[in-house]
Structures are given as structure tokens and as C-alpha cells.
Amino acid sequence: MLPKLIDLGDFFLPTYGVMVALAFLAGLWSTNKLALRSGLPTQKIQDLVIYCAITGLAGAKLMMFIFDWEYYAKNPAEMFSLSTLRAAGVYQGGFVLALVFAYYYMKKNGLPVLKTMDCFAPGIALGHAIGRIGCYAAGCCYGMLCNRPWAVRFTNPEVKEFSNVPLGVPLHPTQIYETVGDLLIFGVLFKLHDPAKRPGGLFSLYLILYSLLRFGVEFFRHHDQPPLFDSVPLVHTQWISIATLLLGAWLLLSKPPKEAAHV
């Protein structure tokens, strides 16, 4: 694969970083477009997108530290190493922290929470899909052994330096599985968006669809961490997926509160 988009001696431009930037721009485009359709103040929405991107990156790294706390407790300097800065982190950690901050921001700025989150939902899926292409280029989040015709083999030694992915071994392209799934989710949510419909329904649907996608993909992905419980062979991210699935179902089935925006 191609972990370095541009390589000029000591300077290089990581493909993953470029894809993250494109993911942000794509998410911003989608959210801004739906905010205009919903009559929401675009400047406040654009500011919120930026703040969520920052808190999302922080949350992803924080969750990565929590998952590998034994390693980082023994090697605390690694928390500030170049390899850690390059690492994507855990998406769900970033999503949760960004969601908490977004709720605070929307309440403080008089934005209708559920209606605003409906505008964000398709953009989250689109941005995540593009970000996973960056993961594929860098070799991170790689899959288990695969004997299917669509198996991928990483051969670039630089990829192994970025992610420690095994070279020359047929693996499930889990990054592409998630990219395709997220693009489908984006397409469905973007088409279904209607400001006149029940607020919160679209965001609830995102939580349900992505939770199902992530739960399934994790069965084909390589994991350094053992299952959370010995009696149940599910990894940490699958338990988080169950929690977000239940949250999405609860939001979808519960009666939405009446919201009034002061914008």
C-alpha cells in the first residue's frame, strides 16, 4: 500500500493524514448542506464541526491509551512518540467524546439537539468512510487471515513500520469492508434527511446501522487485546457497539422532547 503520499527525504506527507483532512472536509460539506436545508445557523454548525473534529481526535487517542493501558503504563514516553501521533486511535472513543462535547455546545448555543444531530449523521458516516481508506493505505486496523479471493496482501515494508501489519499474508480487507458499509449508510441517511420528519430519527438510525456494521466487521479484524470476558468471545469495541445500538434503539422508540432553537 502507500503510507506516504509524498516522500522527500526527511519530509513525507502521510496518506492517512491527507485522508483524515479530506474526511473532515467531506463531513463539513454534508453537514453544512443539511443544516441549510434545516434552517440552522451555518456558522454555529461549522464551528461545531471543527470542535467535534478536535475532541474526536482526542477521544480516539484516549480510548487507545485505555485499551492498551498496560503497555503505556510500562512505557509512558510512548504516549508522546511519533508512532502514537500517527496512530488513528479508537473511533468509538472519539465519537463518544465528540458527542458529549456536541451536546454541551448545542445546549449552550441554543441549537436544537436532535435536529442538529440529524444534520451531522450522514457526514459522520461519509467522513468515516474516507478515513478508513487512509487506514487501508497505512495498513492499520488490518484483518485476520483470509482465504477468500478478495484477500489483500501488504507488501510495502514502510506499511509495517506504520502499523506492524504482517507482510505477504492474505488478510481480510476490514478497512474496505467498513468503507463500503459507511458509504451505504451515508447514502441512506442523506437521502432520508427531511427536516419535517421526527427529530432525532436519522441520528438514531445512524447509531443502529453503524453499530451493526462495526459489530460484524470486528469478527474479521485482528485484535491485540483479548476478549473482555473469557466466557463471551467479544472484544471491547463490540461491547461498545452493543451499547450504541441500544442507545440508537432507545432514541428511535422514545418520544422526542419538544425543542426550540434560539439562533
Short mmCIF file of C-alpha atoms in Angstrom, two decimals, residues 2-14 158:
data_model
loop_
_atom_site.label_atom_id
_atom_site.label_comp_id
_atom_site.label_asym_id
_atom_site.label_seq_id
_atom_site.Cartn_x
_atom_site.Cartn_y
_atom_site.Cartn_z
CA LEU A 2 1.02 3.66 0.10
CA PRO A 3 1.54 5.03 3.62
CA LYS A 4 3.47 8.05 2.28
CA LEU A 5 1.70 10.10 -0.36
CA ILE A 6 4.75 12.34 -0.86
CA ASP A 7 8.25 11.32 0.24
CA LEU A 8 11.04 13.92 0.03
CA GLY A 9 13.87 12.58 2.13
CA ASP A 10 13.31 13.59 5.75
CA PHE A 11 9.91 15.06 4.90
CA PHE A 12 6.93 12.97 3.93
CA LEU A 13 3.20 13.50 3.70
CA PRO A 14 1.30 10.57 5.26
CA GLU A 158 7.02 1.06 5.12
#
